[in-house]
XYZ file of C-alpha atoms in Angstrom:
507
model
C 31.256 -19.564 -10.258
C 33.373 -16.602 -8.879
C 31.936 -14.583 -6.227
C 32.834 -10.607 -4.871
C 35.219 -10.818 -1.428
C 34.199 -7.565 -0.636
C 30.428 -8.395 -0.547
C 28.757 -9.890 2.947
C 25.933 -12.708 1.406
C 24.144 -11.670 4.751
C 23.531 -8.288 3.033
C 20.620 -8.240 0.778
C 20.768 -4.071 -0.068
C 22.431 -4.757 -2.690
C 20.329 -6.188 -5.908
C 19.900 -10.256 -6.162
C 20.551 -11.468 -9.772
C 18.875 -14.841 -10.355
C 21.866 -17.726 -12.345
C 21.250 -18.026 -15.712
C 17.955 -19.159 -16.356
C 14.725 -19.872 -19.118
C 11.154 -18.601 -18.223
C 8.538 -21.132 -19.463
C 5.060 -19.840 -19.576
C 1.900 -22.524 -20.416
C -1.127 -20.321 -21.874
C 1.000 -17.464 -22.473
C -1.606 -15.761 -24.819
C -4.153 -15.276 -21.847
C -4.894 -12.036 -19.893
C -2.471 -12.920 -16.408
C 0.454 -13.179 -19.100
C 0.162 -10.378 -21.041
C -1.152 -7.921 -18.973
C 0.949 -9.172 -15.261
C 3.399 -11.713 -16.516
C 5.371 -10.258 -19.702
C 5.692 -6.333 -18.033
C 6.882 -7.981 -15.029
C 9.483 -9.664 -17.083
C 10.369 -6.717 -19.008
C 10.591 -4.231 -15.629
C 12.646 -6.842 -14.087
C 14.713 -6.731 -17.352
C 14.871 -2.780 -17.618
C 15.913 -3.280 -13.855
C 18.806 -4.743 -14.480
C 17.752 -7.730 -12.620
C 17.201 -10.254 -14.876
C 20.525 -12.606 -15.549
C 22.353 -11.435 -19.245
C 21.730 -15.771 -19.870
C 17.695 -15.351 -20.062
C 15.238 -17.205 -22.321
C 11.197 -16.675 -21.952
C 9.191 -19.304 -23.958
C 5.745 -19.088 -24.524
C 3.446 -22.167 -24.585
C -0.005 -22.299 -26.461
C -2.462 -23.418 -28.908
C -1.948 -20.433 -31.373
C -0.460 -21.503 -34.675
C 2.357 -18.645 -34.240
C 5.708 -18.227 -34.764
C 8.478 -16.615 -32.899
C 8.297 -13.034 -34.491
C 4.574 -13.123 -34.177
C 4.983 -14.299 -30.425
C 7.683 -11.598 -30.015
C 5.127 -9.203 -31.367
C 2.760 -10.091 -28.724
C 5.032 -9.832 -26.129
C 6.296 -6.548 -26.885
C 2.951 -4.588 -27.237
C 1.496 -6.184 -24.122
C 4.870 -5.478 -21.962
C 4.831 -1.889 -23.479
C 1.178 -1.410 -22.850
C 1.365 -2.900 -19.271
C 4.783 -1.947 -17.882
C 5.530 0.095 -14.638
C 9.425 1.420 -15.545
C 9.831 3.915 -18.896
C 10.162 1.889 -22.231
C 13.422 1.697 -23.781
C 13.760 -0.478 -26.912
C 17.100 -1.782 -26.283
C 16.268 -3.563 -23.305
C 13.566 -5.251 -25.383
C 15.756 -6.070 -28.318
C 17.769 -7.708 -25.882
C 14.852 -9.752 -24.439
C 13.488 -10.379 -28.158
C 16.778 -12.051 -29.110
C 16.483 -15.053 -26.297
C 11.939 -14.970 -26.777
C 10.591 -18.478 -28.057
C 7.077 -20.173 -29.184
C 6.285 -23.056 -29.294
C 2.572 -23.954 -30.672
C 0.074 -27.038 -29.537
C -2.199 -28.402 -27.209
C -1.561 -30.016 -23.803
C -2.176 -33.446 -24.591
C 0.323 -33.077 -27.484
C 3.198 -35.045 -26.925
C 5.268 -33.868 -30.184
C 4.359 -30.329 -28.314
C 6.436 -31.267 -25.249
C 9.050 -33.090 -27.135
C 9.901 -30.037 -29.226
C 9.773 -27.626 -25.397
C 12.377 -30.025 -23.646
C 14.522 -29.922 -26.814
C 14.545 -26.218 -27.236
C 15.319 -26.416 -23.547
C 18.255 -28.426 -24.311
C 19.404 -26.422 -27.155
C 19.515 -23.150 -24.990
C 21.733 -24.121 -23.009
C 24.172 -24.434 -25.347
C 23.180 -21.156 -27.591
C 21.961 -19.067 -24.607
C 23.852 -20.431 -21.567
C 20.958 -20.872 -19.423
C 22.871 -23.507 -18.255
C 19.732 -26.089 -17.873
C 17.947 -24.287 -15.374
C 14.043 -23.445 -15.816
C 11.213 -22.187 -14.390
C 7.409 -23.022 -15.169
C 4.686 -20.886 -14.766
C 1.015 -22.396 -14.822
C -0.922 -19.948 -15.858
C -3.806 -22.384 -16.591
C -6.986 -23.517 -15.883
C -6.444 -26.255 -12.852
C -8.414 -29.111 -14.640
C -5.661 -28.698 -17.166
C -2.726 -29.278 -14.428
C -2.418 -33.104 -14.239
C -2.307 -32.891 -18.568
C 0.946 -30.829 -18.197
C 2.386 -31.798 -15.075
C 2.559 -35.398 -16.498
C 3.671 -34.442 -20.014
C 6.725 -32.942 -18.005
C 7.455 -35.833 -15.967
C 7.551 -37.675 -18.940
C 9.963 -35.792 -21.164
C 11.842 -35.445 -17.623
C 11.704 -31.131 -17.674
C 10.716 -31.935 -14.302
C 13.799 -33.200 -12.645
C 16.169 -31.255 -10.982
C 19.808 -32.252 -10.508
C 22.835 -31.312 -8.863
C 23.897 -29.267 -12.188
C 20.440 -27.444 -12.951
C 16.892 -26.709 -10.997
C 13.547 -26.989 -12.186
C 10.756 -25.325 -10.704
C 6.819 -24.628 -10.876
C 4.689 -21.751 -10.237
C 1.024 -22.688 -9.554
C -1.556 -20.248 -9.975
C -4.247 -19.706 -7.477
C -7.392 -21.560 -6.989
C -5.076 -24.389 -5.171
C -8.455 -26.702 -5.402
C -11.799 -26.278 -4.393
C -12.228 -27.667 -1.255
C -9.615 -29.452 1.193
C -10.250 -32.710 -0.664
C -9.365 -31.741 -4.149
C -6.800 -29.605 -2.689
C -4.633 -32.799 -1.166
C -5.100 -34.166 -4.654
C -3.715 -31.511 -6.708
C -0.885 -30.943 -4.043
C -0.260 -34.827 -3.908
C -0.208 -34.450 -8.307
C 2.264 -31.106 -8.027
C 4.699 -32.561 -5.365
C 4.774 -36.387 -7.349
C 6.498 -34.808 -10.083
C 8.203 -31.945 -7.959
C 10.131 -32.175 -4.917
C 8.121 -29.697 -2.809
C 11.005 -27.270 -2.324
C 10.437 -26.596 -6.232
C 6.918 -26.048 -5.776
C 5.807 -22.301 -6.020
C 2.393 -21.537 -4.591
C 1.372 -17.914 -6.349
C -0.607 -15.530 -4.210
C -0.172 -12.496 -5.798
C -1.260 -10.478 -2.453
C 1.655 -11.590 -0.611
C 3.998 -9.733 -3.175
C 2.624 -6.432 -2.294
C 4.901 -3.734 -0.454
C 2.457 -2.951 2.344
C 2.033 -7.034 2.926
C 5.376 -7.488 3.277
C 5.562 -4.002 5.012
C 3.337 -5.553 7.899
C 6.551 -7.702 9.138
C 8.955 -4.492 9.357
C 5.979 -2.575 11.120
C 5.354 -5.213 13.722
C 9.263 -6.666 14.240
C 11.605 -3.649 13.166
C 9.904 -1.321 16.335
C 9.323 -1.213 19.206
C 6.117 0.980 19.250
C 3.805 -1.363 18.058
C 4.185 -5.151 19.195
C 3.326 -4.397 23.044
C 0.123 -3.604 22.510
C -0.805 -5.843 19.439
C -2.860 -8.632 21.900
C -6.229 -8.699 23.154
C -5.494 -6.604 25.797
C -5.235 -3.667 23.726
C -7.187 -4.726 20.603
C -11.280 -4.501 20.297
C -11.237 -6.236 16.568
C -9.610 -6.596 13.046
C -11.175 -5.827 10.332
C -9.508 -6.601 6.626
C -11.283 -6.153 3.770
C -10.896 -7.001 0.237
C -13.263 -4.323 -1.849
C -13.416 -4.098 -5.914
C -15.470 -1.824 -7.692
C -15.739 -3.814 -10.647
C -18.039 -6.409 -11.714
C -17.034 -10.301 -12.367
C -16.270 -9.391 -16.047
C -15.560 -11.842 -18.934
C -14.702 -14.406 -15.721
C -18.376 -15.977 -15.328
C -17.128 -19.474 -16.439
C -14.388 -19.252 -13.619
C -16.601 -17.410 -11.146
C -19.397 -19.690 -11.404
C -17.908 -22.458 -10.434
C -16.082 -20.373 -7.191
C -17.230 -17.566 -5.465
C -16.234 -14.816 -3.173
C -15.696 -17.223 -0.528
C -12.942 -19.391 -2.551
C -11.874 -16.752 -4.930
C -10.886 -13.948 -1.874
C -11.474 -15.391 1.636
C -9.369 -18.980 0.833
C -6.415 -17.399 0.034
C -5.254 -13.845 0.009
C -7.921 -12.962 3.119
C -6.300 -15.056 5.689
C -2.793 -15.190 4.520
C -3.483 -11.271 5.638
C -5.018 -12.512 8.638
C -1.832 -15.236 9.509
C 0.554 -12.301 8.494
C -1.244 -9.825 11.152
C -1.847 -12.664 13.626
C 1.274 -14.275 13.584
C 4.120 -14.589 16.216
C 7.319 -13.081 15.730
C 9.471 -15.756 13.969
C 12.844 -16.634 15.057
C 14.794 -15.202 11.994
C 13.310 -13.558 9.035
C 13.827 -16.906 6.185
C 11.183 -18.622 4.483
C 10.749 -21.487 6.260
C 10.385 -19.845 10.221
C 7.860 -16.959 8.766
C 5.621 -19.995 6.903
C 6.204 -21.641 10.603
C 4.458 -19.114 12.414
C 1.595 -18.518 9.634
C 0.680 -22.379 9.729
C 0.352 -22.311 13.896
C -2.166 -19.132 12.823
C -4.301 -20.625 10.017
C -4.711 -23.859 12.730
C -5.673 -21.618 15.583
C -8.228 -20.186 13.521
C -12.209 -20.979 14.820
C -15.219 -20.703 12.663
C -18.713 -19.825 14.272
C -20.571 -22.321 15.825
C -22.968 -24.682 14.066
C -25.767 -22.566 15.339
C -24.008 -19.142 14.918
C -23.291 -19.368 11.307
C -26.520 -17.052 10.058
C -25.726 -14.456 11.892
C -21.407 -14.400 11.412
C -21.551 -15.852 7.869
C -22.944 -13.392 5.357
C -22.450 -14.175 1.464
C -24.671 -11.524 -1.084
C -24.971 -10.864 -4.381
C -24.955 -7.593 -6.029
C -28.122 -6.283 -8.090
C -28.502 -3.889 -10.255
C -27.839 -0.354 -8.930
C -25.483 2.813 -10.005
C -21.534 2.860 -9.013
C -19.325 6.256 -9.887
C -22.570 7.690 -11.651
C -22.842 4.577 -14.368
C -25.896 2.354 -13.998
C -24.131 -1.259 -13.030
C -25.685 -4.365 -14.213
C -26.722 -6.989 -11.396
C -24.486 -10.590 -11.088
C -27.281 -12.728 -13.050
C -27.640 -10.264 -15.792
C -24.366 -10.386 -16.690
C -22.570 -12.766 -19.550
C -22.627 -16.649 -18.853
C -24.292 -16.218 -15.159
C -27.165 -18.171 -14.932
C -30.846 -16.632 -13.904
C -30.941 -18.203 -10.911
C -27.409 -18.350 -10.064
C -26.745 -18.807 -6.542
C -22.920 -17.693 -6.278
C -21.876 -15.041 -3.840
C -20.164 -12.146 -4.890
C -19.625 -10.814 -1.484
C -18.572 -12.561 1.531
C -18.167 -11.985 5.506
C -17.354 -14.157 8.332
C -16.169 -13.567 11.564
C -13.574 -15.766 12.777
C -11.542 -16.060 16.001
C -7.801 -17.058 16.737
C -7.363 -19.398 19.830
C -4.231 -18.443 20.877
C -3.364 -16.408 24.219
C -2.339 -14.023 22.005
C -5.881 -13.320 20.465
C -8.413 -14.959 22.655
C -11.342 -13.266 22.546
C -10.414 -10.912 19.657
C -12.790 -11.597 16.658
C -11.378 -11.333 12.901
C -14.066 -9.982 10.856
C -13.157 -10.814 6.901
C -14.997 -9.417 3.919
C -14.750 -9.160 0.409
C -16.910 -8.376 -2.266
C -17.563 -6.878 -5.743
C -19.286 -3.600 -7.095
C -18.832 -2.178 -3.961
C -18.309 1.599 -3.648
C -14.621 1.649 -3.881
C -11.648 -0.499 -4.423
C -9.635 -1.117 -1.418
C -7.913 -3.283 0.463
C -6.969 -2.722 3.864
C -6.390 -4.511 7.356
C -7.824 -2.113 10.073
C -6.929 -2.843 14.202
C -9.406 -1.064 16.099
C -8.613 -0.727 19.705
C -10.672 -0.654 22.723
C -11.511 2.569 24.276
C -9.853 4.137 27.018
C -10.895 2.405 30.575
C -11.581 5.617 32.214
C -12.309 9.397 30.433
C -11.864 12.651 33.115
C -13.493 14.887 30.766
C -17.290 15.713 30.175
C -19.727 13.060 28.110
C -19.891 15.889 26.048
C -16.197 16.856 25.551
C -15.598 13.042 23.843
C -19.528 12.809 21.973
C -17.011 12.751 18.608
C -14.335 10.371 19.584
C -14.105 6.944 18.315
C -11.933 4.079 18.755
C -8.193 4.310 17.702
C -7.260 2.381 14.796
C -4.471 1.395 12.988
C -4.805 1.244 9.916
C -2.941 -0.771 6.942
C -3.554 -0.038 3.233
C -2.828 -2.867 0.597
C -4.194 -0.898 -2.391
C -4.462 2.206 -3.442
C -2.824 4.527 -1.822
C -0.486 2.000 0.123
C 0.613 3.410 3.173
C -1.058 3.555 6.989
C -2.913 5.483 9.203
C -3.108 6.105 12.952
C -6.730 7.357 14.072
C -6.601 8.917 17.797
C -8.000 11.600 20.030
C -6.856 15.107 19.777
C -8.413 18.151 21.367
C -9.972 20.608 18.660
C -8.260 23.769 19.191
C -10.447 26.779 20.582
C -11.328 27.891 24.499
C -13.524 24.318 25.720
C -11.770 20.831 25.770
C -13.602 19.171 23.021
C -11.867 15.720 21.728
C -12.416 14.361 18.352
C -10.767 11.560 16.215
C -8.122 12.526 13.844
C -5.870 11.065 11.721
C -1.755 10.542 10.940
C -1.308 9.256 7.114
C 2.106 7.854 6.309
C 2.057 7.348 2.150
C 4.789 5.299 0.126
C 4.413 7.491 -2.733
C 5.554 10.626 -0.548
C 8.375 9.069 1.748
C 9.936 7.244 -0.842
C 11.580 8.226 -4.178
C 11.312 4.459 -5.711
C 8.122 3.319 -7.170
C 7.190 0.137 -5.339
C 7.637 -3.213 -7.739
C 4.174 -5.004 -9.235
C 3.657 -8.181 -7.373
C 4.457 -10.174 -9.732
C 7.465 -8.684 -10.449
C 8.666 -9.423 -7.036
C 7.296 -12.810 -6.863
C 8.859 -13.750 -10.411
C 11.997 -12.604 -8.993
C 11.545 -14.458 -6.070
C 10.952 -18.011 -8.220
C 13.925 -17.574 -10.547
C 16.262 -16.964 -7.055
C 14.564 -20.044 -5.537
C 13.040 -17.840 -2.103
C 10.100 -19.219 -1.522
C 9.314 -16.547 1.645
C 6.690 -15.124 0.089
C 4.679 -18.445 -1.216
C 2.247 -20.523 0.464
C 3.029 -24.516 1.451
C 1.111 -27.233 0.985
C 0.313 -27.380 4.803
C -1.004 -23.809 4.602
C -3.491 -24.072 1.875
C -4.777 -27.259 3.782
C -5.313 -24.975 6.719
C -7.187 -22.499 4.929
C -9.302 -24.833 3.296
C -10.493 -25.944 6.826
C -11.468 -22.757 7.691
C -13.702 -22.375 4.222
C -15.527 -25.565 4.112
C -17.502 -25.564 7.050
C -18.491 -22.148 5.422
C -19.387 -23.437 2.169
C -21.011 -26.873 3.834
C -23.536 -24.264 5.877
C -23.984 -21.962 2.501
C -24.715 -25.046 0.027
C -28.368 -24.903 -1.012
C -29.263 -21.824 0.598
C -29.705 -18.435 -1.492
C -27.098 -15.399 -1.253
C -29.051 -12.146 0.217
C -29.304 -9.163 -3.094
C -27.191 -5.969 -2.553
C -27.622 -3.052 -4.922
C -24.063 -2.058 -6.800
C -22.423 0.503 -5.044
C -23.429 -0.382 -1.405
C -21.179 -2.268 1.310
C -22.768 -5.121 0.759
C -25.988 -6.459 2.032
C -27.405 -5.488 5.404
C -26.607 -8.868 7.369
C -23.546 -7.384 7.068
C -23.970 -4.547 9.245
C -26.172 -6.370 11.660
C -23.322 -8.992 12.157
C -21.247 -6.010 13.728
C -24.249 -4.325 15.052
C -24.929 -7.608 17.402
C -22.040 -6.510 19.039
C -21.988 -3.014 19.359
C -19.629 -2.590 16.652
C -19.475 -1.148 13.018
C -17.521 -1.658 9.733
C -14.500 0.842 8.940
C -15.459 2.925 6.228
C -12.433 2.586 4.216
C-alpha cells in the first residue's frame, strides 16, 4: 500500500481512514442498531471517513432480504443521524449493505456469513478484513462466538484482521465476568477484543485528559491537598422503559456504577501516563480501579444507598413507580438508584472520598463529575461578608450541555465587601464551530482503525467488578428504600453526605 511523503504518521489532525473493511452486525434489527449503530455508520460515511471498500451486513432472525434490510437501514440512519442527509452518500452505502436471515444456533446461517465474507472480498475489495459487533443479549455470546470459531471468521492473519465489539454488561459479577472474558479471548486474541463503553466515547470524557495533561493550571492542585470530594453523577429522567426483562435481572448498581461510573472515576483519578497510546492510559486506569476501597463491613448502611423510585410527578406528567411498570414484579427488589462512597488509596487521594450516584426518574438528566475543593484556611473578612460563599468547584459536564464550569468567590459589586459564589461556563457548542461526533461514531471508528484507547481490558472490568460485589453481597436480601419520581433520590442519600458535613451538587 502506498503512503503520502509529505504526511508525518505522528500527526493525527489530519482525518484517519480505516483499510478496506466489512461491518458485521448480530441482532441488527434491535433498538442499539438502528437508532446508535446504523446513523453512526452513515455520519461516519457522510464524513468522508469510512474506506470507499466498505460492506455492513446485518445478522438476524427476520425472514428479510437485502432491499428490505436496506430499507431498514436507511429510515433508521435518516431518522437517527447527527450530519444533514444526502442520498448519494446512502446510495453509495446501499450498494455494499447485506442480510443475511437465521438464528444463532444455525449453522447453514454462519456458513452462508463467512461465504459472503469471502465473496466480498473479491466484489467489494474489503480485502478479508471484518469487524463484529455483538449487539446481543450476553447469554447468547458463547452461541455465536463458537459458531465463528468454527467457520474460522474468527482468525486473524498476517493478510486480514478480525475483530469483536462486546456490548456492555461484561458479566454479572467478577465470576461470570472471568468466564465470558476467558470465552471472548479463546476465540480472539485479546488485542482483537473490543470492550464497548459507550461513555468513554464522549467529547467531555476524553476532554478530561487534555484538561488535566495539556495545562498547567489544573494538575497542581488536583490531590488531596486541595480537594474536599468528587462527586460524579449519572442522572436520567426517564423511567426503565420496555427494558424490565434486562433491568430485572441488573440494576443501577451493575447497569451504571460497574462500568461507565468508575471508568469516570479511573479517568479523573488517574496518573498522568507516560505517552498518550492505548496501552499506558489503560495502565494508569487499572492502578486506579485497584486502589479503589469500599466501606467497611460495618459502614456499608450508611455509604451504600440503593432506592427505588415510586410514583410521583416529573416535568408536570404524573410518572408511574418501578413495580407498576411493564414486566417488574410487585415486589421487585431492584434498585433504580444507587450511591456509594468510595475512597482511592493512593498518596495521591488519601483521604479524598469518591461519592458515585446514579439513578432514574430523577429531576433532570445529567451527567457530570464535580471536584469540590476545600475552603480557604484562613478568611480576613467579616462572618458576614462570606455567609453566601461556598466551596469552589470544578465542574465537568458529560451530557447535556457538555462543557465545564469553575464556581469561586467574587465580591458583589456595591459600597460593603460582600463575597458570593459565582460561576465561569466554558460550552462546546459556543467555542467550537464542529458538532461533537455521537459516541458511537467515534468508538466505531476507533474498532475499524484497530485503537483500542478508548475500550476497557479484561483486567479492568475485573477491577470494577471487585469494587461492585461486596456492594451487591451487603444489598442481597435486603429491600431498596422508595423515592418519589422527580426527587434526588431517597433521603439516605442526603444523610450519607450530611454525616459529614457535606451536600450533593445540585447539577
Amino acid at each position: 500500500m502506498s503512503t503520502n511523503p509529505l504526511r508525518d504518521p505522528r500527526d493525527r489532525r489530519l482525518p484517519r481512514v480505516p483499510e478496506p473493511c466489512a461491518l458485521v452486525v448480530f441482532g441488527i434489527t434491535g433498538d442499539l442498531s438502528r437508532k446508535k449503530l446504523l446513523p453512526a455508520v452513515y455520519d461516519l460515511a457522510n464524513r468522508g471517513l469510512l474506506p470507499t471498500n466498505f460492506a455492513l451486513l446485518g445478522f438476524a432472525r427476520r425472514d428479510w432480504g437485502d432491499s428490505e434490510f436496506s430499507e431498514l437501514a436507511r429510515s433508521a440512519a435518516r431518522e437517527h443521524a447527527r450530519t444533514p442527509w444526502r442520498e448519494e452518500v446512502w446510495e453509495r452505502l446501499a450498494n455494499s449493505v447485506r442480510f443475511i436471515q437465521g438464528s444463532f444456533d444455525d449453522d447453514n446461517a454462519f456458513d452462508e456469513l463467512a461465504a459472503n465474507l469471502t465473496e466480498l472480498e473479491g466484489s467489494h475489495g474489503i480485502g478479508g478484513n471484518a469487524a463484529f459487533y455483538l449487539s446481543i443479549p450476553p447469554a447468547m455470546f458463547p452461541t455465536v462466538l463458537k459458531q465463528m470459531e468454527r467457520t474460522g471468521m474468527a482468525e486473524s492473519t498476517t493478510d486480514r484482521w478480525r475483530r469483536v465489539v462486546v456490548e456492555k454488561p461484561f458479566g454479572n459479577d467478577l465470576a461470570s465476568s472471568r468466564e465470558l472474558n476467558a470465552l471472548v479471548d479463546s476465540v480472539f486474541t485479546a488485542d482483537d477484543v473490543f470492550r464497548i463503553d459507550h461513555y468513554l466515547g464522549k467529547e467531555t470524557v476524553q476532554n478530561l485528559l487534555a484538561l488535566r495533561f495539556a495545562n498547567e493550571l489544573f494538575e497542581p492542585v488536583w490531590n488531596g491537598h486541595h480537594v474536599d470530594s468528587v462527586q460524579i453523577t449519572m442522572a436520567e429522567d426517564v423511567g426503565i422503559g420496555g427494558r424490565a426483562g434486562f433491568y430485572e435481572k441488573t440494576g443501577a448498581a451493575r447497569d451504571v456504577l460497574q462500568n461507565h461510573l468508575l471508568q469516570l472515576l479511573a479517568l479523573t483519578a488517574m496518573e498522568e501516563p507516560v505517552e498518550f497510546s492505548a496501552e499506558e492510559i489503560r495502565t494508569e486506569k487499572l492502578k486506579v480501579l485497584r486502589a479503589v476501597s469500599v466501606p467497611e463491613p460495618e459502614d456499608m448502611e450508611r455509604f451504600a444507598v440503593r432506592g427505588q423510585y415510586e410514583q410521583g410527578w416529573l416535568a408536570g406528567q404524573r410518572a408511574t413507580g418501578y413495580r407498576q411498570e411493564n414486566g417488574v414484579a410487585d415486589d421487585s427488589t431492584t434498585e433504580t438508584y444507587a450511591a456509594v462512597r468510595l475512597g482511592v488509596e493512593t498518596r495521591r487521594w488519601a483521604g479524598v472520598p469518591f461519592y458515585l450516584r446514579t439513578g432514574k426518574r430523577l429531576p433532570r438528566r445529567v451527567t457530570e463529575i464535580a471536584l469540590v475543593f476545600k475552603r480557604a484556611p484562613h478568611l480576613p473578612f467579616a462572618p458576614t461578608d462570606t455567609e453566601e460563599l461556598g466551596h469552589n468547584q470544578l465542574v465537568i459536564r458529560v451530557q447535556p450541555d457538555e462543557g465545564m464550569t469553575l464556581k469561586f468567590g467574587s465580591k458583589v459589586p456595591g459600597s460593603v465587601m460582600e463575597v458570593r459564589d459565582v460561576a465561569m461556563d466554558f460550552l462546546y457548542g459556543e467555542q467550537f464551530t464542529e458538532a461533537s461526533p455521537e459516541a458511537y461514531e467515534r468508538l466505531l471508528l476507533d474498532v475499524l482503525l484497530g485503537d483500542a484507547t478508548l475500550f476497557p481490558r479484561n483486567a479492568e472490568v475485573e477491577a470494577s467488578w471487585s469494587v461492585i460485589d461486596p456492594l451487591e453481597e451487603f444489598w442481597a436480601g435486603t429491600t431498596p428504600q422508595p423515592y418519589r419520581a422527580g426527587e434526588w433520590g431517597p433521603r439516605a442519600a442526603e444523610d450519607m453526605l450530611a454525616a459529614e458535613g457535606r451536600s450533593w451538587r445540585r447539577p
